[in-house]
Amino acid sequence: RRDAREKPVPVMKMSEVEETVVQWLWYPFIPFGKVTLIQGNPGKGKTWLAMAIAAYCTNGKELPNALPIEPFNVLYQTAEDGIADTIKPRLAKCGADMTRVRFINEDEKQLSMTDDRIEKAIRQNNVRLMIMDPIQAYLGANVDMNRANEVRPIFRRLAGVAQATNCAIVMIGHLNKAAGSQSTYRGLGSIDITAVVRSLLFIGKVRKDPTTRAIVHEKSSLAPPGQSLAFSLGDEKGFRWIGAYDISAEDLLAGGEGSKTELK
């Protein structure tokens, strides 16, 4: 029997929960209201992919199997590349609408995943996609990304912001040097980082053609995994989509070649 003086624990009946349907920025790769991770080794095209997604969101540019959309605003936070000499020129090459790509000014205070400015900026600018590149730059100065007990609360809070604003949040992550490991275990930091995201895209360079980058849908918690895709990067045409590609993440890590296939 409960003590009458004891404060009751707040509980909810599942019958009182209103069911919702997942909305998609790019089905089945990037859901709205959730956190997605794009990871791969340095120089393999993660940032270019993020920019191509930003171009699609702001200007309706090509994205394989994506539906036509009404353009919307994007937040693009980066700690690795210069905004004026690298990010803006690359966004322009991808065809992004510069008036719709914005970033939080970090001159006075560096941004972290737990910063209140994230949710405020999303709401104030009607943002539906936020990109943060790379993960380790936005964890916070005193956070050890290899410790699950420190990483999980941070990502849980970020996931809460994504859900509350129905904004898709895309994180860019590097791989570690554990050669031979499964791709899921190759992300820098705790395995909990890949555990808490709802979708994980793995990018690698195809050995037979150094200009071809393959994208593998390594984790998909909300829909069946999407078909692997490829894009070209580094030739005279710049970034361009190749289309569907038959290769696995493990094959990419092992130096496999794969082959072009038909989009489903």
Coordinates of N, CA and C in Angstrom, one line a residue, residues 63-214:
L63 N 18.0 15.2 -56.1 CA 18.4 14.3 -55.1 C 17.7 12.9 -55.4
P64 N 18.5 11.8 -55.7 CA 17.9 10.6 -56.2 C 16.6 10.1 -55.4
N65 N 15.6 9.9 -56.1 CA 14.3 9.3 -55.6 C 13.6 10.3 -54.6
A66 N 14.1 11.5 -54.5 CA 13.4 12.5 -53.6 C 12.2 13.1 -54.3
L67 N 11.2 13.4 -53.5 CA 10.0 14.0 -54.1 C 10.2 15.6 -54.2
P68 N 9.5 16.2 -55.1 CA 9.5 17.7 -55.2 C 9.1 18.3 -53.9
I69 N 9.8 19.4 -53.5 CA 9.4 20.0 -52.2 C 9.3 21.5 -52.4
E70 N 8.7 22.2 -51.4 CA 8.7 23.6 -51.3 C 10.0 24.0 -50.6
P71 N 10.9 24.8 -51.2 CA 12.1 25.1 -50.6 C 12.0 25.7 -49.2
F72 N 12.9 25.4 -48.3 CA 12.9 25.9 -46.9 C 14.3 26.2 -46.4
N73 N 14.4 26.8 -45.3 CA 15.6 27.3 -44.7 C 16.4 26.2 -44.0
V74 N 17.8 26.3 -44.1 CA 18.7 25.3 -43.6 C 19.7 26.0 -42.7
L75 N 20.1 25.4 -41.6 CA 21.2 25.9 -40.8 C 22.4 25.0 -41.1
Y76 N 23.5 25.6 -41.4 CA 24.7 24.8 -41.7 C 25.9 25.3 -40.8
Q77 N 26.2 24.4 -39.8 CA 27.2 24.8 -38.8 C 28.5 23.9 -39.1
T78 N 29.6 24.6 -39.3 CA 30.8 23.8 -39.6 C 32.0 24.4 -38.7
A79 N 32.8 23.5 -38.2 CA 34.0 23.9 -37.5 C 35.3 23.5 -38.1
E80 N 35.2 23.0 -39.3 CA 36.4 22.5 -40.0 C 36.8 23.3 -41.3
D81 N 35.8 23.9 -41.9 CA 36.1 24.6 -43.2 C 35.7 26.1 -43.1
G82 N 36.4 26.9 -43.8 CA 36.1 28.3 -43.8 C 34.8 28.6 -44.5
I83 N 33.9 29.5 -43.9 CA 32.6 29.8 -44.5 C 32.8 30.5 -45.9
A84 N 33.7 31.5 -45.9 CA 33.8 32.4 -47.1 C 34.6 31.7 -48.2
D85 N 35.6 31.0 -47.9 CA 36.5 30.4 -48.9 C 36.2 29.0 -49.3
T86 N 35.4 28.3 -48.5 CA 35.2 26.9 -48.8 C 33.7 26.5 -48.9
I87 N 33.0 26.8 -47.8 CA 31.6 26.4 -47.7 C 30.7 27.1 -48.7
K88 N 30.8 28.5 -48.7 CA 29.9 29.2 -49.7 C 30.2 28.8 -51.1
P89 N 31.5 28.8 -51.6 CA 31.7 28.4 -53.0 C 31.2 27.0 -53.3
R90 N 31.3 26.0 -52.4 CA 30.9 24.7 -52.6 C 29.4 24.6 -52.7
L91 N 28.7 25.3 -51.8 CA 27.2 25.4 -51.8 C 26.7 26.0 -53.1
A92 N 27.5 27.0 -53.6 CA 27.1 27.6 -54.9 C 27.2 26.6 -56.0
K93 N 28.3 25.8 -56.0 CA 28.5 24.7 -57.1 C 27.4 23.7 -57.0
C94 N 26.8 23.4 -55.8 CA 25.8 22.5 -55.7 C 24.4 23.1 -56.0
G95 N 24.4 24.4 -56.2 CA 23.1 25.1 -56.6 C 22.2 25.5 -55.5
A96 N 22.8 25.6 -54.3 CA 22.0 26.0 -53.1 C 21.6 27.5 -53.2
D97 N 20.4 27.8 -52.6 CA 19.9 29.2 -52.5 C 20.6 29.8 -51.3
M98 N 21.5 30.7 -51.5 CA 22.3 31.3 -50.3 C 21.4 32.0 -49.3
T99 N 20.3 32.6 -49.8 CA 19.4 33.3 -48.9 C 18.7 32.4 -47.9
R100 N 18.7 31.1 -48.2 CA 18.0 30.1 -47.3 C 19.0 29.3 -46.5
V101 N 20.3 29.4 -46.8 CA 21.3 28.7 -46.0 C 21.9 29.7 -44.9
R102 N 21.8 29.4 -43.7 CA 22.2 30.3 -42.6 C 23.0 29.5 -41.6
F103 N 23.7 30.3 -40.7 CA 24.5 29.7 -39.6 C 24.5 30.5 -38.4
I104 N 24.6 29.9 -37.3 CA 24.6 30.6 -36.0 C 26.0 31.2 -35.8
N105 N 26.1 32.5 -35.5 CA 27.4 33.1 -35.3 C 28.1 32.6 -34.1
E106 N 29.3 32.1 -34.2 CA 30.0 31.5 -33.1 C 31.2 32.4 -32.7
D107 N 31.2 33.6 -33.1 CA 32.4 34.5 -32.8 C 32.6 34.7 -31.3
E108 N 31.4 35.0 -30.6 CA 31.5 35.2 -29.2 C 31.5 34.0 -28.3
K109 N 30.8 33.0 -28.8 CA 30.6 31.8 -28.0 C 30.5 30.6 -29.0
Q110 N 31.4 29.6 -28.7 CA 31.3 28.4 -29.6 C 30.0 27.6 -29.3
L111 N 29.5 27.0 -30.3 CA 28.2 26.3 -30.2 C 28.5 24.9 -29.8
S112 N 27.6 24.3 -29.0 CA 27.6 22.9 -28.6 C 26.2 22.3 -28.8
M113 N 26.1 21.0 -28.8 CA 24.8 20.4 -29.0 C 23.8 20.7 -27.9
T114 N 24.2 21.1 -26.8 CA 23.3 21.4 -25.7 C 23.0 22.9 -25.6
D115 N 23.5 23.7 -26.6 CA 23.3 25.1 -26.6 C 21.8 25.5 -26.9
D116 N 21.2 26.4 -26.1 CA 19.9 26.8 -26.2 C 19.7 27.5 -27.6
R117 N 20.7 28.1 -28.1 CA 20.6 28.8 -29.4 C 20.1 27.9 -30.5
I118 N 20.4 26.6 -30.5 CA 20.0 25.7 -31.6 C 18.5 25.7 -31.8
E119 N 17.8 25.4 -30.7 CA 16.3 25.4 -30.8 C 15.7 26.8 -31.2
K120 N 16.3 27.8 -30.6 CA 15.8 29.2 -30.8 C 16.0 29.6 -32.3
A121 N 17.2 29.3 -32.8 CA 17.5 29.6 -34.2 C 16.7 28.8 -35.2
I122 N 16.4 27.5 -34.9 CA 15.5 26.7 -35.7 C 14.1 27.3 -35.8
R123 N 13.6 27.7 -34.6 CA 12.2 28.2 -34.6 C 12.2 29.6 -35.2
Q124 N 13.1 30.5 -34.9 CA 13.1 31.9 -35.4 C 13.3 32.0 -36.9
N125 N 14.0 31.0 -37.5 CA 14.3 31.1 -38.9 C 13.5 30.0 -39.7
N126 N 12.5 29.4 -39.1 CA 11.7 28.4 -39.8 C 12.6 27.3 -40.5
V127 N 13.5 26.8 -39.8 CA 14.5 25.9 -40.3 C 13.9 24.5 -40.2
R128 N 14.1 23.7 -41.3 CA 13.7 22.3 -41.3 C 14.8 21.3 -41.5
L129 N 16.0 21.8 -41.7 CA 17.2 21.0 -41.7 C 18.4 21.7 -41.0
M130 N 19.1 21.0 -40.1 CA 20.3 21.6 -39.5 C 21.4 20.6 -39.7
I131 N 22.5 21.1 -40.2 CA 23.7 20.2 -40.4 C 24.8 20.7 -39.5
M132 N 25.4 19.7 -38.8 CA 26.5 20.0 -37.9 C 27.8 19.2 -38.2
D133 N 28.9 19.9 -38.6 CA 30.0 19.2 -39.1 C 31.3 19.8 -38.5
P134 N 32.0 18.9 -37.7 CA 31.8 17.5 -37.4 C 31.3 17.3 -36.0
I135 N 30.9 16.1 -35.7 CA 30.3 15.8 -34.3 C 31.2 16.3 -33.2
Q136 N 32.5 15.9 -33.3 CA 33.4 16.1 -32.1 C 33.5 17.6 -31.8
A137 N 33.3 18.5 -32.8 CA 33.4 19.9 -32.5 C 32.3 20.5 -31.8
Y138 N 31.2 19.8 -31.7 CA 29.9 20.3 -31.1 C 29.5 19.5 -29.8
L139 N 30.3 18.6 -29.4 CA 30.0 17.9 -28.1 C 30.1 18.7 -26.9
G140 N 31.0 19.7 -26.9 CA 31.3 20.5 -25.7 C 32.7 20.2 -25.3
A141 N 33.4 21.2 -24.7 CA 34.8 21.2 -24.3 C 35.1 20.1 -23.3
N142 N 34.3 19.7 -22.4 CA 34.6 18.8 -21.3 C 34.0 17.4 -21.5
V143 N 33.5 17.1 -22.7 CA 32.8 15.9 -23.0 C 33.8 14.9 -23.6
D144 N 33.9 13.7 -23.1 CA 34.7 12.6 -23.6 C 33.8 11.8 -24.6
M145 N 34.0 11.9 -25.9 CA 33.1 11.2 -26.8 C 33.2 9.7 -26.8
N146 N 34.2 9.2 -26.0 CA 34.3 7.7 -25.9 C 33.5 7.2 -24.7
R147 N 32.9 8.0 -23.9 CA 32.2 7.6 -22.7 C 30.7 7.7 -23.0
A148 N 30.1 6.5 -22.9 CA 28.6 6.4 -23.2 C 27.8 7.3 -22.3
N149 N 28.2 7.3 -21.0 CA 27.4 8.1 -20.0 C 27.4 9.6 -20.2
E150 N 28.4 10.0 -21.0 CA 28.5 11.5 -21.3 C 27.9 11.8 -22.7
V151 N 28.0 10.8 -23.6 CA 27.5 11.1 -25.0 C 26.0 11.0 -25.0
R152 N 25.4 9.9 -24.4 CA 23.9 9.7 -24.5 C 23.1 10.9 -24.1
P153 N 23.3 11.5 -22.9 CA 22.4 12.6 -22.6 C 22.5 13.8 -23.6
I154 N 23.7 14.0 -24.2 CA 23.8 15.1 -25.1 C 23.0 14.8 -26.4
F155 N 23.1 13.6 -26.9 CA 22.4 13.2 -28.1 C 20.9 13.1 -27.8
R156 N 20.5 12.7 -26.6 CA 19.1 12.7 -26.2 C 18.5 14.1 -26.2
R157 N 19.3 15.0 -25.7 CA 18.8 16.4 -25.7 C 18.6 16.9 -27.2
L158 N 19.6 16.6 -28.0 CA 19.6 17.1 -29.4 C 18.4 16.4 -30.1
A159 N 18.2 15.1 -29.8 CA 17.0 14.4 -30.4 C 15.7 15.1 -30.0
G160 N 15.7 15.6 -28.7 CA 14.5 16.2 -28.2 C 14.2 17.5 -28.9
V161 N 15.3 18.3 -29.3 CA 15.1 19.5 -30.1 C 14.6 19.2 -31.5
A162 N 15.1 18.1 -32.1 CA 14.7 17.7 -33.4 C 13.2 17.4 -33.4
Q163 N 12.8 16.6 -32.4 CA 11.4 16.2 -32.3 C 10.5 17.4 -32.0
A164 N 10.9 18.3 -31.1 CA 10.1 19.4 -30.7 C 9.8 20.4 -31.9
T165 N 10.8 20.5 -32.8 CA 10.8 21.5 -33.9 C 10.4 20.8 -35.2
N166 N 10.4 19.5 -35.2 CA 10.2 18.7 -36.4 C 11.3 19.0 -37.5
C167 N 12.4 19.3 -37.0 CA 13.6 19.6 -37.9 C 14.5 18.4 -38.0
A168 N 14.9 18.1 -39.2 CA 15.9 17.1 -39.4 C 17.3 17.6 -39.0
I169 N 18.0 16.9 -38.1 CA 19.3 17.3 -37.7 C 20.3 16.2 -38.3
V170 N 21.2 16.7 -39.1 CA 22.2 15.8 -39.7 C 23.6 16.1 -39.1
M171 N 24.2 15.0 -38.5 CA 25.6 15.1 -38.0 C 26.6 14.5 -39.0
I172 N 27.7 15.1 -39.1 CA 28.8 14.6 -39.9 C 29.9 14.0 -38.9
G173 N 30.3 12.7 -39.2 CA 31.2 12.0 -38.3 C 32.3 11.4 -39.1
H174 N 33.5 11.3 -38.5 CA 34.7 10.6 -39.1 C 34.7 9.2 -38.5
L175 N 35.4 8.4 -39.3 CA 35.7 7.0 -38.9 C 37.0 6.9 -38.1
N176 N 37.1 5.9 -37.2 CA 38.4 5.7 -36.5 C 39.3 4.8 -37.4
K177 N 40.4 4.4 -36.9 CA 41.4 3.7 -37.7 C 41.4 2.2 -37.4
A178 N 40.3 1.7 -36.8 CA 40.2 0.2 -36.5 C 40.0 -0.6 -37.7
A179 N 41.0 -0.8 -38.5 CA 40.9 -1.5 -39.8 C 40.3 -2.9 -39.6
G180 N 39.4 -3.3 -40.4 CA 38.8 -4.6 -40.3 C 37.5 -4.7 -39.5
S181 N 37.2 -3.6 -38.8 CA 36.0 -3.6 -37.9 C 34.8 -3.4 -38.8
Q182 N 33.6 -3.8 -38.3 CA 32.4 -3.5 -39.0 C 32.2 -2.0 -39.1
S183 N 31.6 -1.5 -40.1 CA 31.4 -0.1 -40.3 C 30.7 0.6 -39.2
T184 N 29.7 -0.1 -38.6 CA 29.0 0.4 -37.4 C 29.9 0.8 -36.3
Y185 N 31.0 0.0 -36.1 CA 31.9 0.2 -35.0 C 33.1 1.1 -35.3
R186 N 33.1 1.7 -36.5 CA 34.2 2.5 -37.0 C 34.0 4.0 -36.7
G187 N 32.9 4.4 -36.2 CA 32.7 5.8 -36.0 C 33.6 6.3 -34.8
L188 N 34.1 7.5 -34.9 CA 34.9 8.0 -33.8 C 34.0 8.1 -32.6
G189 N 34.5 7.8 -31.4 CA 33.8 7.9 -30.2 C 33.0 6.7 -29.8
S190 N 32.1 6.8 -28.8 CA 31.3 5.7 -28.3 C 30.4 5.1 -29.3
I191 N 30.2 3.8 -29.3 CA 29.2 3.2 -30.2 C 27.8 3.7 -29.9
D192 N 27.6 4.3 -28.7 CA 26.3 4.9 -28.4 C 25.9 6.0 -29.3
I193 N 26.9 6.7 -30.0 CA 26.6 7.7 -31.0 C 25.8 7.1 -32.1
T194 N 26.3 6.0 -32.6 CA 25.5 5.4 -33.7 C 24.3 4.7 -33.2
A195 N 24.2 4.4 -31.9 CA 23.0 3.7 -31.4 C 21.9 4.7 -31.3
V196 N 22.2 6.0 -31.0 CA 21.1 6.9 -30.7 C 20.5 7.6 -31.9
V197 N 21.3 7.6 -33.0 CA 20.7 8.2 -34.2 C 19.7 7.2 -34.9
R198 N 18.8 7.8 -35.6 CA 17.7 6.9 -36.2 C 18.1 6.5 -37.6
S199 N 19.1 7.2 -38.3 CA 19.5 6.8 -39.6 C 21.0 7.0 -39.7
L200 N 21.7 6.1 -40.3 CA 23.2 6.3 -40.5 C 23.5 6.0 -41.9
L201 N 24.2 7.0 -42.6 CA 24.7 6.8 -43.9 C 26.2 6.8 -43.9
F202 N 26.7 5.7 -44.6 CA 28.1 5.5 -44.6 C 28.7 5.9 -46.0
I203 N 29.7 6.7 -46.1 CA 30.3 7.1 -47.4 C 31.7 6.5 -47.5
G204 N 32.0 6.0 -48.7 CA 33.4 5.6 -49.0 C 33.7 5.8 -50.5
K205 N 35.0 5.7 -50.7 CA 35.5 5.9 -52.1 C 35.6 4.5 -52.8
V206 N 35.2 4.4 -54.0 CA 35.2 3.2 -54.7 C 36.6 3.0 -55.3
R207 N 37.3 1.9 -55.1 CA 38.7 1.7 -55.4 C 39.0 1.8 -56.9
K208 N 38.1 1.3 -57.7 CA 38.4 1.2 -59.2 C 38.3 2.6 -59.8
D209 N 37.6 3.5 -59.2 CA 37.4 4.8 -59.7 C 37.5 5.9 -58.6
P210 N 38.6 6.6 -58.5 CA 38.8 7.5 -57.3 C 37.8 8.7 -57.3
T211 N 37.1 8.9 -58.4 CA 36.1 10.0 -58.4 C 34.8 9.5 -58.0
T212 N 34.5 8.2 -57.8 CA 33.2 7.7 -57.4 C 33.1 7.5 -55.9
R213 N 32.1 8.0 -55.3 CA 31.8 7.8 -53.9 C 30.5 7.1 -53.7
A214 N 30.5 6.1 -52.9 CA 29.3 5.3 -52.7 C 28.7 5.7 -51.3

